Every structure is written in structure tokens, then in C-alpha cells.
Tab-separated table of C-alpha atoms in Angstrom:
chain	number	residue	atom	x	y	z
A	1	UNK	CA	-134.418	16.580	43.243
A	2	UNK	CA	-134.620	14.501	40.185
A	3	UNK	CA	-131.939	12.378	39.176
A	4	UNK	CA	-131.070	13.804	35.613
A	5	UNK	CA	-131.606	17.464	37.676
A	6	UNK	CA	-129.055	16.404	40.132
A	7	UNK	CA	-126.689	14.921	37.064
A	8	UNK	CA	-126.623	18.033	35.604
A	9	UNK	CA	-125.584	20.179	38.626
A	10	UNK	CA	-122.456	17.633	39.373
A	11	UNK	CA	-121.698	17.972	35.841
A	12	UNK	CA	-121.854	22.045	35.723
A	13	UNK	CA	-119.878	21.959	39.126
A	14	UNK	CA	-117.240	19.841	37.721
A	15	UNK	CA	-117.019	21.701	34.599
A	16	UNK	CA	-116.229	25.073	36.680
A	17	UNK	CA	-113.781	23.183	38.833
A	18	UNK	CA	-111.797	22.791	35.332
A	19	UNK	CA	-112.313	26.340	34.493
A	20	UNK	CA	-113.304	28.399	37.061
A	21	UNK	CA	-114.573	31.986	37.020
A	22	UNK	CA	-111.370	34.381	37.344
A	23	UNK	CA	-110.571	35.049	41.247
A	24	UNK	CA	-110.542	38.704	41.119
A	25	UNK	CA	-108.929	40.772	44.137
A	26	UNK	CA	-109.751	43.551	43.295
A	27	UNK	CA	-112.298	45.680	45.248
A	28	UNK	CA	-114.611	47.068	42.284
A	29	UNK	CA	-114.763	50.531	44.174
A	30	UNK	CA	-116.957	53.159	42.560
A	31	UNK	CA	-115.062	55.717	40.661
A	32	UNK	CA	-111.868	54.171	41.002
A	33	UNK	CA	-108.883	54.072	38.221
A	34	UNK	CA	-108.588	50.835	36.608
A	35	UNK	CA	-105.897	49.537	34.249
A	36	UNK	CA	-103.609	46.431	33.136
A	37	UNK	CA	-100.039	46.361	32.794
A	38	UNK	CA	-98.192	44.155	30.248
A	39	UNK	CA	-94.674	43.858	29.439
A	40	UNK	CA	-91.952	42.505	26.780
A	41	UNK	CA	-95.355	41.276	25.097
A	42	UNK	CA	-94.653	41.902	21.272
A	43	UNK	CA	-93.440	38.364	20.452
A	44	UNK	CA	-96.780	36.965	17.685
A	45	UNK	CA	-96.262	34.244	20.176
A	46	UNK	CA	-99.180	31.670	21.380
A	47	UNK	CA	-98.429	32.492	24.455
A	48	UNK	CA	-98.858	36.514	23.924
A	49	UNK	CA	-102.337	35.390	22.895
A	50	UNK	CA	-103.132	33.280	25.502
A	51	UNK	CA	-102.532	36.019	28.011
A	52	UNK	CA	-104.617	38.709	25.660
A	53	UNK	CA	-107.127	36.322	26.503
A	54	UNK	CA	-107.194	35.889	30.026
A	55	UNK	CA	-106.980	39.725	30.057
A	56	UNK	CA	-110.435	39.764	28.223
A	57	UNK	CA	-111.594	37.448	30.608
A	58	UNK	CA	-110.581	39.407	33.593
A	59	UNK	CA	-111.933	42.730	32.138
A	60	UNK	CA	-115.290	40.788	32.345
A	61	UNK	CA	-115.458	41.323	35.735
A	62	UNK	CA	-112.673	44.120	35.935
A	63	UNK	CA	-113.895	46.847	33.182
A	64	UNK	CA	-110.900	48.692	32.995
A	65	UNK	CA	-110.035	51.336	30.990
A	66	UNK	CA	-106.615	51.321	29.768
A	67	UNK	CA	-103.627	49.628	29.745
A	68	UNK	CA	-99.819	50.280	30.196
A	69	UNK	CA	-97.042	48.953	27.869
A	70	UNK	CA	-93.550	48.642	29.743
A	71	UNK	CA	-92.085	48.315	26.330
A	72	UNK	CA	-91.056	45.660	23.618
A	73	UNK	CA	-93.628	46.574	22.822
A	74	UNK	CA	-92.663	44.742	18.875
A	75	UNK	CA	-89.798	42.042	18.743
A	76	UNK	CA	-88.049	41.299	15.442
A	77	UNK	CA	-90.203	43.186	12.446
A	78	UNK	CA	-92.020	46.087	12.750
A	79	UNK	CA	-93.949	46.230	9.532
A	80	UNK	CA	-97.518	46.902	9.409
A	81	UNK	CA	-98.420	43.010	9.584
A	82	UNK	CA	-96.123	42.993	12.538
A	83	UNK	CA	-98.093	45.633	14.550
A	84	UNK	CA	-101.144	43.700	12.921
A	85	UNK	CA	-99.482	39.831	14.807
A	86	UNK	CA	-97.761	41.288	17.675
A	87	UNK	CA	-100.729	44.089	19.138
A	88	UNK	CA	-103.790	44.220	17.444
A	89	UNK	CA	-104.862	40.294	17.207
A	90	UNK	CA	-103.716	39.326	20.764
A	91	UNK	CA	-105.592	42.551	21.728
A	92	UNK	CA	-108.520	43.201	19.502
A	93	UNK	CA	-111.346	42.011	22.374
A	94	UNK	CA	-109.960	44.902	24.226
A	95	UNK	CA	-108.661	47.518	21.093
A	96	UNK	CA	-112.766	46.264	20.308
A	97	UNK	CA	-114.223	47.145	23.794
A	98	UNK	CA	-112.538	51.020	23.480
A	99	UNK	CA	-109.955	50.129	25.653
A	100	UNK	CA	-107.002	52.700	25.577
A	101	UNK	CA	-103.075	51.071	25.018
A	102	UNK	CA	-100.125	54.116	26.514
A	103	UNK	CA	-96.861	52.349	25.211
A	104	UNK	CA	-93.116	53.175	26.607
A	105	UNK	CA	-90.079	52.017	24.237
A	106	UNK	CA	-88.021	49.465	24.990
A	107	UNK	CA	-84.619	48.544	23.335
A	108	UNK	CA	-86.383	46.341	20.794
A	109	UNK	CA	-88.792	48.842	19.731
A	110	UNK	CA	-88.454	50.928	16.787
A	111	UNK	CA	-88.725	54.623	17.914
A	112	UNK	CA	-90.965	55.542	15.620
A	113	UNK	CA	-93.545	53.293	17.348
A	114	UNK	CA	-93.984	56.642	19.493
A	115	UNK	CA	-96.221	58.064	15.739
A	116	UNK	CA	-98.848	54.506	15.611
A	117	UNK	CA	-101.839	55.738	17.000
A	118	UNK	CA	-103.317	52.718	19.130
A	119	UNK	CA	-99.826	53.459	21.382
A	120	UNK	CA	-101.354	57.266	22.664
A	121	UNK	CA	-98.147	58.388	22.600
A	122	UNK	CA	-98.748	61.359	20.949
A	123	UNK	CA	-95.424	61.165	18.430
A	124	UNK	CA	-93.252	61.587	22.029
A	125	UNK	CA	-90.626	59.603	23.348
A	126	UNK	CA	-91.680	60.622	26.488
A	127	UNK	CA	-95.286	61.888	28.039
A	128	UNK	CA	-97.606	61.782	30.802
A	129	UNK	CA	-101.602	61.445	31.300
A	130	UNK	CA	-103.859	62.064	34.043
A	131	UNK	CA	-106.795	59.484	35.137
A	132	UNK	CA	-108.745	59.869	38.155
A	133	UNK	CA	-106.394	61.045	41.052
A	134	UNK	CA	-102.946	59.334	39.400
A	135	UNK	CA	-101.006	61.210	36.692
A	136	UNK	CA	-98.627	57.930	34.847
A	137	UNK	CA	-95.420	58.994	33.301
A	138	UNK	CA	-94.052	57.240	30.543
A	139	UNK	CA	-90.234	57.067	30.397
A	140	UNK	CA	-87.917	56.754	27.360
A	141	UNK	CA	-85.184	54.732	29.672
A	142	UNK	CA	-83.476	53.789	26.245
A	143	UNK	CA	-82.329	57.465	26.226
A	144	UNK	CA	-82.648	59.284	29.218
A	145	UNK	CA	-80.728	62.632	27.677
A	146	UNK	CA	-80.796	65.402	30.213
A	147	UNK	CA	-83.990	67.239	28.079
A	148	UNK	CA	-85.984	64.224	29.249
A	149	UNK	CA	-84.435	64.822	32.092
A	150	UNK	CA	-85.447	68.343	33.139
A	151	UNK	CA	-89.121	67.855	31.777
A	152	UNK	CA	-89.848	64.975	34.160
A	153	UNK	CA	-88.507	66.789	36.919
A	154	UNK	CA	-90.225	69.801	36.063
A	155	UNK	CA	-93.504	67.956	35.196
A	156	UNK	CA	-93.072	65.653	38.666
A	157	UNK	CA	-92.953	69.171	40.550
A	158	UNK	CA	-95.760	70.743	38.879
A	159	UNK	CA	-98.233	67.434	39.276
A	160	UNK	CA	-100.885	67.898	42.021
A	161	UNK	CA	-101.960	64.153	41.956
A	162	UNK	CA	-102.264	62.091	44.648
A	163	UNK	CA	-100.861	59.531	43.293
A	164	UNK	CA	-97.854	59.929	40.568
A	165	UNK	CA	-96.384	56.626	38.423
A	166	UNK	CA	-93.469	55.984	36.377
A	167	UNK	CA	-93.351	53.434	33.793
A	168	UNK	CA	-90.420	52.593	31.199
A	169	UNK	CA	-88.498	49.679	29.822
A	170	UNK	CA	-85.191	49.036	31.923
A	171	UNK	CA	-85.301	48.427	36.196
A	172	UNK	CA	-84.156	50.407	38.821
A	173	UNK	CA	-83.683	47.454	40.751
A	174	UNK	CA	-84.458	43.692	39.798
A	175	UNK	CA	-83.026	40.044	40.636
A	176	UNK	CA	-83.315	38.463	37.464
A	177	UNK	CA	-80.201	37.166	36.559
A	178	UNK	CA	-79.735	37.774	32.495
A	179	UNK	CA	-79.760	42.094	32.895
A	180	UNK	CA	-80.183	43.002	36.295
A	181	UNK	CA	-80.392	46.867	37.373
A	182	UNK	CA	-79.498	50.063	35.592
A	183	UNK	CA	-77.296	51.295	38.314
A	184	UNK	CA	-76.456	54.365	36.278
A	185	UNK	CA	-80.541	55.164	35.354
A	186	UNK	CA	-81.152	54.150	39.183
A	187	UNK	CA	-78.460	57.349	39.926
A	188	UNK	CA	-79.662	59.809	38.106
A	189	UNK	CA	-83.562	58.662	38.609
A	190	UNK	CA	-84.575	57.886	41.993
A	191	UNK	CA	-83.566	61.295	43.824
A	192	UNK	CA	-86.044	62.983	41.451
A	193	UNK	CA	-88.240	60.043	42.319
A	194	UNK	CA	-88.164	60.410	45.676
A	195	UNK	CA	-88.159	64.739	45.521
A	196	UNK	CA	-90.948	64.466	43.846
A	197	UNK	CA	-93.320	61.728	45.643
A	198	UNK	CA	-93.403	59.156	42.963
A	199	UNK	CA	-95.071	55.956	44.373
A	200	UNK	CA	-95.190	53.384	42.230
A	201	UNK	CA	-92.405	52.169	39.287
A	202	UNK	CA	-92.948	49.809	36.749
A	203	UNK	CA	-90.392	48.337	34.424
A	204	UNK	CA	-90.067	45.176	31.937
A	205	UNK	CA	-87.241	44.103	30.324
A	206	UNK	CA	-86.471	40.977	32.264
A	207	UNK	CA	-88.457	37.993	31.377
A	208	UNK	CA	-90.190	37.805	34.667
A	209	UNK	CA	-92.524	39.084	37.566
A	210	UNK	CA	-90.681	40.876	40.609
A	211	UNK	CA	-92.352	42.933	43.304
A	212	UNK	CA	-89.295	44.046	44.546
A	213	UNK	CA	-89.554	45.933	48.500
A	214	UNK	CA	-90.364	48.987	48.907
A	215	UNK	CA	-86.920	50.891	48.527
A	216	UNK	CA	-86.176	54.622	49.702
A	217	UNK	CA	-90.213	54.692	50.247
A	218	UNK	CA	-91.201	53.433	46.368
A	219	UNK	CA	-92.774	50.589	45.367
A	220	UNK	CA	-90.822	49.199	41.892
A	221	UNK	CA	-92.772	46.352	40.249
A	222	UNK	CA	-90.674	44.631	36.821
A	223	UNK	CA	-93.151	42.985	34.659
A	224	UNK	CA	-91.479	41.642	31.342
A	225	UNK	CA	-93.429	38.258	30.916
A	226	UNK	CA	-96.694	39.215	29.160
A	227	UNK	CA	-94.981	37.917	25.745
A	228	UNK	CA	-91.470	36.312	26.479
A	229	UNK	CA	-90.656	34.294	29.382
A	230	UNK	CA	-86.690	33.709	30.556
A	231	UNK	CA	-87.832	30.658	32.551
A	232	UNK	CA	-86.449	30.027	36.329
A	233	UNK	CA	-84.285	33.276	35.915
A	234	UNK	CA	-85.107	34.772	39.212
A	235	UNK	CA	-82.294	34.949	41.849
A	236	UNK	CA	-85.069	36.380	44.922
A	237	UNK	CA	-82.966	38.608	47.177
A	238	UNK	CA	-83.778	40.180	50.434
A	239	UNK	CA	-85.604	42.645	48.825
A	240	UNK	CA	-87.980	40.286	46.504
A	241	UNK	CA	-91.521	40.738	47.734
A	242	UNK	CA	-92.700	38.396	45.142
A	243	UNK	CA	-91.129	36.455	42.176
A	244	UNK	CA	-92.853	34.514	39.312
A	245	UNK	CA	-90.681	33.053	36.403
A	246	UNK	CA	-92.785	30.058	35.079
A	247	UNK	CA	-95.145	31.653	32.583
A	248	UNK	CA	-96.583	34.736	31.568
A	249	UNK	CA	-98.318	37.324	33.366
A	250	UNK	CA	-100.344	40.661	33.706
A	251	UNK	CA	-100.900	43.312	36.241
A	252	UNK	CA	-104.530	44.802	36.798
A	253	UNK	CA	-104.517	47.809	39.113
A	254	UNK	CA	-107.516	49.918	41.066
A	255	UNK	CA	-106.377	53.125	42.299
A	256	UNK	CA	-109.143	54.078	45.174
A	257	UNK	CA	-108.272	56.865	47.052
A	258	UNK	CA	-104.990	56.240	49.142
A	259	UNK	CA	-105.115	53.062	48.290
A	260	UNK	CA	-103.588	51.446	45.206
A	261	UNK	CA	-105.001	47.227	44.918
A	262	UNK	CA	-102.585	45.244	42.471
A	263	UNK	CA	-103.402	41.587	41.348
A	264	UNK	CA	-101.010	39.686	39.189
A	265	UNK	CA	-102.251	37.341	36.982
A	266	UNK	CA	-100.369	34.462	34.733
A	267	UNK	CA	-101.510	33.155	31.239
A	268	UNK	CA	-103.435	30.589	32.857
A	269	UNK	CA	-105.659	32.477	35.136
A	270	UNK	CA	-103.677	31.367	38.260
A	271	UNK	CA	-103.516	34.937	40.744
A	272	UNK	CA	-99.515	34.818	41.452
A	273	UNK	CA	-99.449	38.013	43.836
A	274	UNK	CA	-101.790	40.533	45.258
A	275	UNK	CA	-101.819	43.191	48.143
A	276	UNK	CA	-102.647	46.744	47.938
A	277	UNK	CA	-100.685	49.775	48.748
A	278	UNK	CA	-101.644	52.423	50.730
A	279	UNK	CA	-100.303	56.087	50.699
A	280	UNK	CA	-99.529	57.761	54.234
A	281	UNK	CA	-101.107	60.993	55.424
A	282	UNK	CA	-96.703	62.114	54.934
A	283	UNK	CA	-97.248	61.004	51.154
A	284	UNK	CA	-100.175	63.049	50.979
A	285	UNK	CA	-97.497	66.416	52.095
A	286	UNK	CA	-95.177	65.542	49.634
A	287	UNK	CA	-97.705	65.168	46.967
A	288	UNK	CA	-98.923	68.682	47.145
A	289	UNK	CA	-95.570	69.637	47.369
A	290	UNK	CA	-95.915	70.719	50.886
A	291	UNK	CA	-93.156	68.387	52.442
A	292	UNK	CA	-90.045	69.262	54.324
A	293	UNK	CA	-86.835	68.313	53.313
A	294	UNK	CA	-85.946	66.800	57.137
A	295	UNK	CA	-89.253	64.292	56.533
A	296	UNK	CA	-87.975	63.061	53.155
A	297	UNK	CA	-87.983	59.386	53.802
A	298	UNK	CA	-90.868	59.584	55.694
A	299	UNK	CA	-92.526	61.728	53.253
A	300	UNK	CA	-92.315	58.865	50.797
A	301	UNK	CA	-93.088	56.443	52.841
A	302	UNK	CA	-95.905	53.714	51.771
A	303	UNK	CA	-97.237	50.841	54.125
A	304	UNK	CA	-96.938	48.250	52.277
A	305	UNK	CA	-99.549	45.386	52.978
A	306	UNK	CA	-99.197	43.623	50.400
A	307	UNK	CA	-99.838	39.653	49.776
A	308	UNK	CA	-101.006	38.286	53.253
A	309	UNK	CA	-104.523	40.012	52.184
A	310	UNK	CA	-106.534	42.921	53.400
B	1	UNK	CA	-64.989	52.402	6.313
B	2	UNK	CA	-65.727	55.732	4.916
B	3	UNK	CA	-62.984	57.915	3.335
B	4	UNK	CA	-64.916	61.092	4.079
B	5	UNK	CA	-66.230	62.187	7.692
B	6	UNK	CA	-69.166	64.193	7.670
B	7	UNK	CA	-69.780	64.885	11.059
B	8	UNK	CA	-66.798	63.183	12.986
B	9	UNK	CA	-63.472	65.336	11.282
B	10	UNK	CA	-60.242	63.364	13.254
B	11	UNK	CA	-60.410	67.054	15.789
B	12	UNK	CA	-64.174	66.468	16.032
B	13	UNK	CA	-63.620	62.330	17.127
B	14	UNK	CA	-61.057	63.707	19.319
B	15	UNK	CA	-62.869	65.827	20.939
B	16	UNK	CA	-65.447	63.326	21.684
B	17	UNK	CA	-62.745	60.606	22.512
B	18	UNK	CA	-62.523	63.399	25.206
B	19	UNK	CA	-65.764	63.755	26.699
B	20	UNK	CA	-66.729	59.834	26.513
B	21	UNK	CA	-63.173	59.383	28.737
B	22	UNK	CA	-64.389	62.119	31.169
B	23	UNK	CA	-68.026	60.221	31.529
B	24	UNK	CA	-66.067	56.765	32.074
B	25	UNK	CA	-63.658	58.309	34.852
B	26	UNK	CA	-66.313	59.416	37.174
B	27	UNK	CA	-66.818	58.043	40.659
B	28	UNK	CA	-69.701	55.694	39.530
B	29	UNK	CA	-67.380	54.241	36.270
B	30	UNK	CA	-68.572	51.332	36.977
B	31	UNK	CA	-72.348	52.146	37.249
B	32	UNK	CA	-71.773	52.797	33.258
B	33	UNK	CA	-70.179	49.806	32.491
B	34	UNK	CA	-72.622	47.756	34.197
B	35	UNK	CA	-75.115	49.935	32.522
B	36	UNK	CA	-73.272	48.940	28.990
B	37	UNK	CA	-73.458	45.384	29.676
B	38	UNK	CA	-77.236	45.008	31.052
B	39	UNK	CA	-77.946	47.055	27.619
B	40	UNK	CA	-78.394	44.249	25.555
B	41	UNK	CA	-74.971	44.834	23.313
B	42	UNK	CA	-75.209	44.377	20.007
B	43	UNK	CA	-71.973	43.720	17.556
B	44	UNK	CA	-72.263	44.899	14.296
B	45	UNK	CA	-70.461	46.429	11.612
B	46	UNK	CA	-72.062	49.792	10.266
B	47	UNK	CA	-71.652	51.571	7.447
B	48	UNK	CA	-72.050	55.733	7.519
B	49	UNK	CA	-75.019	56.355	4.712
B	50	UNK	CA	-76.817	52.641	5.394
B	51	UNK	CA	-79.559	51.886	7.834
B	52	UNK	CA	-79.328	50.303	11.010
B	53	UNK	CA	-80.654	47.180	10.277
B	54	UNK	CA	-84.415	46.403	11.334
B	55	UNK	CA	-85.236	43.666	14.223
B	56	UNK	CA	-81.860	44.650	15.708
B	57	UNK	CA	-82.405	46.208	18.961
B	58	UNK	CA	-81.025	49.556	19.810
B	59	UNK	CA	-78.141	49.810	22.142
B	60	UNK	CA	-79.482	51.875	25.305
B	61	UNK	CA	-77.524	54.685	26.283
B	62	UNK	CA	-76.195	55.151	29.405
B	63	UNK	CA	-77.248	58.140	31.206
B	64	UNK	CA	-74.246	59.646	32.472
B	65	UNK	CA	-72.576	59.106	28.881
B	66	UNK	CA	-75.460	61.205	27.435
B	67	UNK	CA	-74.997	63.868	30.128
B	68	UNK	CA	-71.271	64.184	28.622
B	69	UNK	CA	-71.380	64.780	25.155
B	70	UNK	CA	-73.257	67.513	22.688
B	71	UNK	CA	-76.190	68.005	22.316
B	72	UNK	CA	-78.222	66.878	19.430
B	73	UNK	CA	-81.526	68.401	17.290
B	74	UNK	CA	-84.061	66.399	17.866
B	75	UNK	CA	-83.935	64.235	14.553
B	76	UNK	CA	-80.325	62.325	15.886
B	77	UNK	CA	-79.301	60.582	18.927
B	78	UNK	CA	-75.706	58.719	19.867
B	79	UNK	CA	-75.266	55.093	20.151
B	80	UNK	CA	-73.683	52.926	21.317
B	81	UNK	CA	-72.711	49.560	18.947
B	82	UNK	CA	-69.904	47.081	20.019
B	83	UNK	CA	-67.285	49.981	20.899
B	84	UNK	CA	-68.392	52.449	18.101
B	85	UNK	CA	-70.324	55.397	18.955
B	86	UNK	CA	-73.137	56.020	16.346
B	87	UNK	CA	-74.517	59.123	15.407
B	88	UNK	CA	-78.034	58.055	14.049
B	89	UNK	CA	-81.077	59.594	12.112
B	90	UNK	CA	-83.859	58.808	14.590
B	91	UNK	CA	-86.656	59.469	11.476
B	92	UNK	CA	-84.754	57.660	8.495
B	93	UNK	CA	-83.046	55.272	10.975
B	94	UNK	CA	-80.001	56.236	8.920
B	95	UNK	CA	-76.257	56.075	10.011
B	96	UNK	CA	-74.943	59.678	9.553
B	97	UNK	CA	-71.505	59.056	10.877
B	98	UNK	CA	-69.558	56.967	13.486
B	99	UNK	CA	-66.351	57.377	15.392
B	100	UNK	CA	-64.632	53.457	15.640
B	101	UNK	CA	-63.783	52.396	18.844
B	102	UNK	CA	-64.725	55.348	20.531
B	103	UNK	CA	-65.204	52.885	23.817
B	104	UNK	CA	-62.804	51.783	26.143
């Protein structure tokens, strides 16, 4: 090999040690759902950019197809140069590349976010979609008035996916230390949760990442750092799976079957949690509605295998 | 504060004093005042006929307080602000009426 030949390899090699391709988890199986999850990200901040960007980056090598707002979605103004600072710069690669935003309010959004267009949520406060074998349902959890109320139940008994998903703004459970849990949404949700075979929650509204434990057989991920950060405000409890409270992050998700692959990602590229769900043959009862009350627990149960790989 | 009531007549607010005393004496009281607190509270001083102000988040409501009181056409919803209850215009973001210290 020629000197200058060699030079330039050691140079090329060093130069992707200092910016390496993104480590991606995720399995790439054919037909498979594929989407991001961001949270609290509507601040116009640098730092709402920076993560817009390593999203682009990672949907080089992860095309997927939509993406999942877990509300805040807009802090502070909500004019149209607002929506033009806090959504469509950080996100115009993706908003360019077709890719589909389905917002849920949070407490700092303006309801009438629910009639902007690039949000899909088709003028509701509430709604659901189908993709591929999961159906997502997104929550008003600002105002969870017993007509919301009835048509998720009704809708969660009437869905014949495999795999159903809840997102809104305020946790269930959560360890950050500033909010906490909605004890009183956590009543009056997770029996109709668990009736119903939901297996996967997300939430924002605290600052930070927390895969909390499976609880009562669902998986409840709080993702509120994709904008605004509440640095070091994680207490981890018992039930923490995995915390991260020094930056911000994103979720990208492949749904393959019984199988559900989740790979958290922070501003900087740096992969802060992975694993991958998988659905038991039980879940599969409950999902087609075929489960019996005695099984319950087991009926929503999910092996979780998440973090020490697979 | 306004002379005239347009929703909230003194037997109306009473009525509602009521309900919101029924939601706060159920077993899980205290799931709705933690539910109050992890809200976000905001302290402000409305006016009935003026906006709520933009950038200021809205107060969630707790569940089991909605569960409690009227319901409302789709256009309003209740909140909650300091120890007020708010009866809102969810299109004009308007403040239709408000019954002071309708919290304990």
C-alpha cells in the first residue's frame, strides 16, 4: 500500500471515530411498522434542532414512516411563526421526506393545535390510526371527560390489532421528581388498559427518559426530553427499567409481528436504551377479545427482554 | 369581578360548590389533589368576557372532578385556575364565566 493511500485510510478511520455512523438496533424487518417518538419538543430551542437532526440521520438507515408527538407539542406562542420555529424547521428533512407527524395535547398546547394539518389530528382532541398490525391511540389526558372516556373504551373493545398503543401528555407512573404520576388518570385509565389488552403507553411531560417496568402486564415509556430537559431530575425506583436525564432524546420503534424493538436515542447520537418487547401467545387471546376474565394478568402479560440485547 | 353572572347565578355556583365537594370527598381525595398539584397550577386573575391569556398553560383537569359536574357542548370545558373554576370557550379561548374559590 502506498504511503499517501495508507494516510488517507487512518485519516477516514479517525474521522468516523469522531462521528460515527448511527448504531442502529433495530432489526430492519420487511414489512414492519416503523415510527419515532418525541416529546415536550416545542421549545425553538438549539437543542430541539439538534435532535431533529439526529432523527434525519437515523431515518437514513431507519426509513420510518411517521412519528408520534406526546405533547407540548408548542411552548410559549403559538402564532403561525411559532408553529413555523417550534415544528416545521427542526422537522422539515422529515415534513420534506413525506413523513407523517400524529400530535397529542399537552398542558402547554393550545387546543386548537388539534385543526393544523401537519398534526393528523383530524380537528379531534382525541383519535386513533391503524398501521400495519398496531392501532395508536392518541389521548387528550388534559381532559379526560367521561365522553373521551366511553369512546376509548368502546374503540379499545372493538380494535382487532395485535398490537394496541396509547399515547398522551401526563404519566401513569413516572419517577421524575418535579410532577410525578397522575394517580387520579392512572384510576380511571389502566383497568380499561388492561380490559382491553393495551401494550404499550407513552407519555411526556417530565423532562426526561423513563422505561418504567412493566406494571399490571403494560409497558409505560415517559419521553418528555426531545425539546426541554429538567436535568438530573430522575429519582429511579424499583420499577425504573431505564432512566436518562442529561440531554435530549428520541424513541424509534419497529413493530414486527409479536415483537415490538425500541431504541432510544439522545441529541448526540449516543443509543441510551434498547430491548424489544415481545407479546405472549395470552396477549394474543386478549387481543381478539377472546380472553377470560380468571387469565387477566396473564392475559396482559409481556416478556419483557429488554436492554441486555436479543 | 363581574356584577352580572351569566352562567354561574349564586343557586347555580352553589350547586356546583356541591358537586366539586362530592368529587373531593371520595375515597381517592387525595388521588385529586395530587392530581391538582402535578397539573402544573397556574395563578391568575381572570376576568369573565377576556381571554385566557396565550403562552399560559392550561390547568389539566382532574378526572374524577370532570366525572362530577355537568356536562358541557362541545365548544366549553371547566378549569381549573388557582382555586377558581373556569368555564371556558374552547374555540375563542374566551372566559364565559367563573365561580371564585370554588376549590378547597
Amino acid at each position: 500500500m502506498r504511503r499517501s493511500t495508507f494516510l488517507f485510510l487512518a485519516l477516514a478511520a479517525a474521522a468516523l471515530a469522531q462521528n460515527p455512523a448511527p448504531a442502529l438496533k433495530l432489526p430492519l424487518q420487511p414489512k414492519s411498522v416503523r415510527f419515532a417518538v418525541i416529546g415536550d419538543s416545542g421549545t425553538g430551542g438549539k437543542e430541539q434542532y439538534d435532535a431533529g437532526r439526529q432523527m434525519e440521520k437515523f431515518r437514513g438507515r431507519f426509513p420510518f414512516d411517521f412519528v408520534i408527538m406526546l405533547g407540548d407539542n408548542m411552548y410559549g406562542g403559538q402564532s403561525a411563526e411559532d408553529y413555523r420555529i417550534k415544528f416545521e424547521a427542526p422537522y422539515k428533512p422529515l415534513l420534506d421526506a413525506s413523513v407523517k407527524f400524529y400530535a397529542a395535547l399537552g398542558n402547554h398546547d393550545d387546543p386548537n393545535q388539534r385543526f393544523y394539518k401537519p398534526f393528523n389530528m383530524g380537528g379531534k382532541r382525541y383519535y386513533n390510526f391503524k398501521n400495519g398490525n398496531a392501532e395508536f391511540f392518541a389521548l387528550d389526558s388534559n381532559y379526560m371527560d367521561p365522553e373521551q372516556l366511553d369512546w376509548l373504551t368502546k374503540e379499545l373493545r372493538n380494535s382487532k390489532t395485535a398490537w394496541k398503543i396509547c399515547f398522551f401528555h401526563h404519566p401513569l407512573y413516572s419517577h421524575a421528581k418535579f410532577h410525578g404520576p397522575d394517580p387520579d388518570l392512572r384510576r380511571l385509565l389502566e383497568p380499561i388498559f388492561q380490559q382491553s389488552g393495551v401494550s404499550v403507553v407513552f407519555a411526556g411531560h417530565e423532562h426526561v427518559y423513563e422505561r418504567i417496568k412493566p406494571q399490571k402486564g403494560i409497558n409505560y415509556f415517559v419521553l418528555g426530553n426531545s425539546g426541554q430537559l429538567r436535568f438530573h431530575d430522575l429519582r429511579p425506583s424499583a420499577d425504573t427499567a431505564k432512566g436518562f436525564d442529561t440531554d435530549r432524546a428520541f424513541c424509534l420503534v419497529e413493530i414486527a409481528g409479536d415483537r415490538f424493538y425500541f431504541q432510544t436515542i439522545s441529541r448526540t447520537g449516543e443509543t441510551v436504551d434498547f430491548g424489544v418487547l415481545e407479546r405472549s401467545k395470552a396477549m394474543v387471546s386478549s387481543a381478539s377479545g377472546n380472553y377470560a376474565p380468571s387469565r387477566l394478568n396473564e392475559a396482559a402479560d409481556i416478556r419483557n427482554r429488554a436492554v441486555s440485547g436479543w | 369581578m363581574p356584577s352580572e353572572r351569566y352562567f354561574f347565578a349564586p343557586e347555580i355556583a352553589a350547586e356546583f360548590r356541591r358537586l366539586i365537594g362530592i368529587a373531593m370527598k371520595v375515597p381517592d381525595t387525595t388521588h385529586v389533589q395530587q392530581s391538582l398539584k402535578h397539573a402544573e397550577p397556574v395563578r391568575l386573575k381572570l376576568r369573565v368576557n377576556y381571554s385566557y391569556p396565550e403562552g399560559v398553560p392550561l390547568q389539566s383537569m382532574p378526572s374524577t372532578l370532570l366525572m362530577n359536574l355537568p356536562k358541557l357542548p362541545p365548544e366549553l370545558d371547566y378549569r381549573v385556575v388557582g382555586h377558581d373554576l373556569v368555564l371556558r370557550d374552547t374555540i375563542g379561548n374566551l372566559i364565559v364565566d367563573l365561580i371564585p374559590n370554588a376549590m378547597p
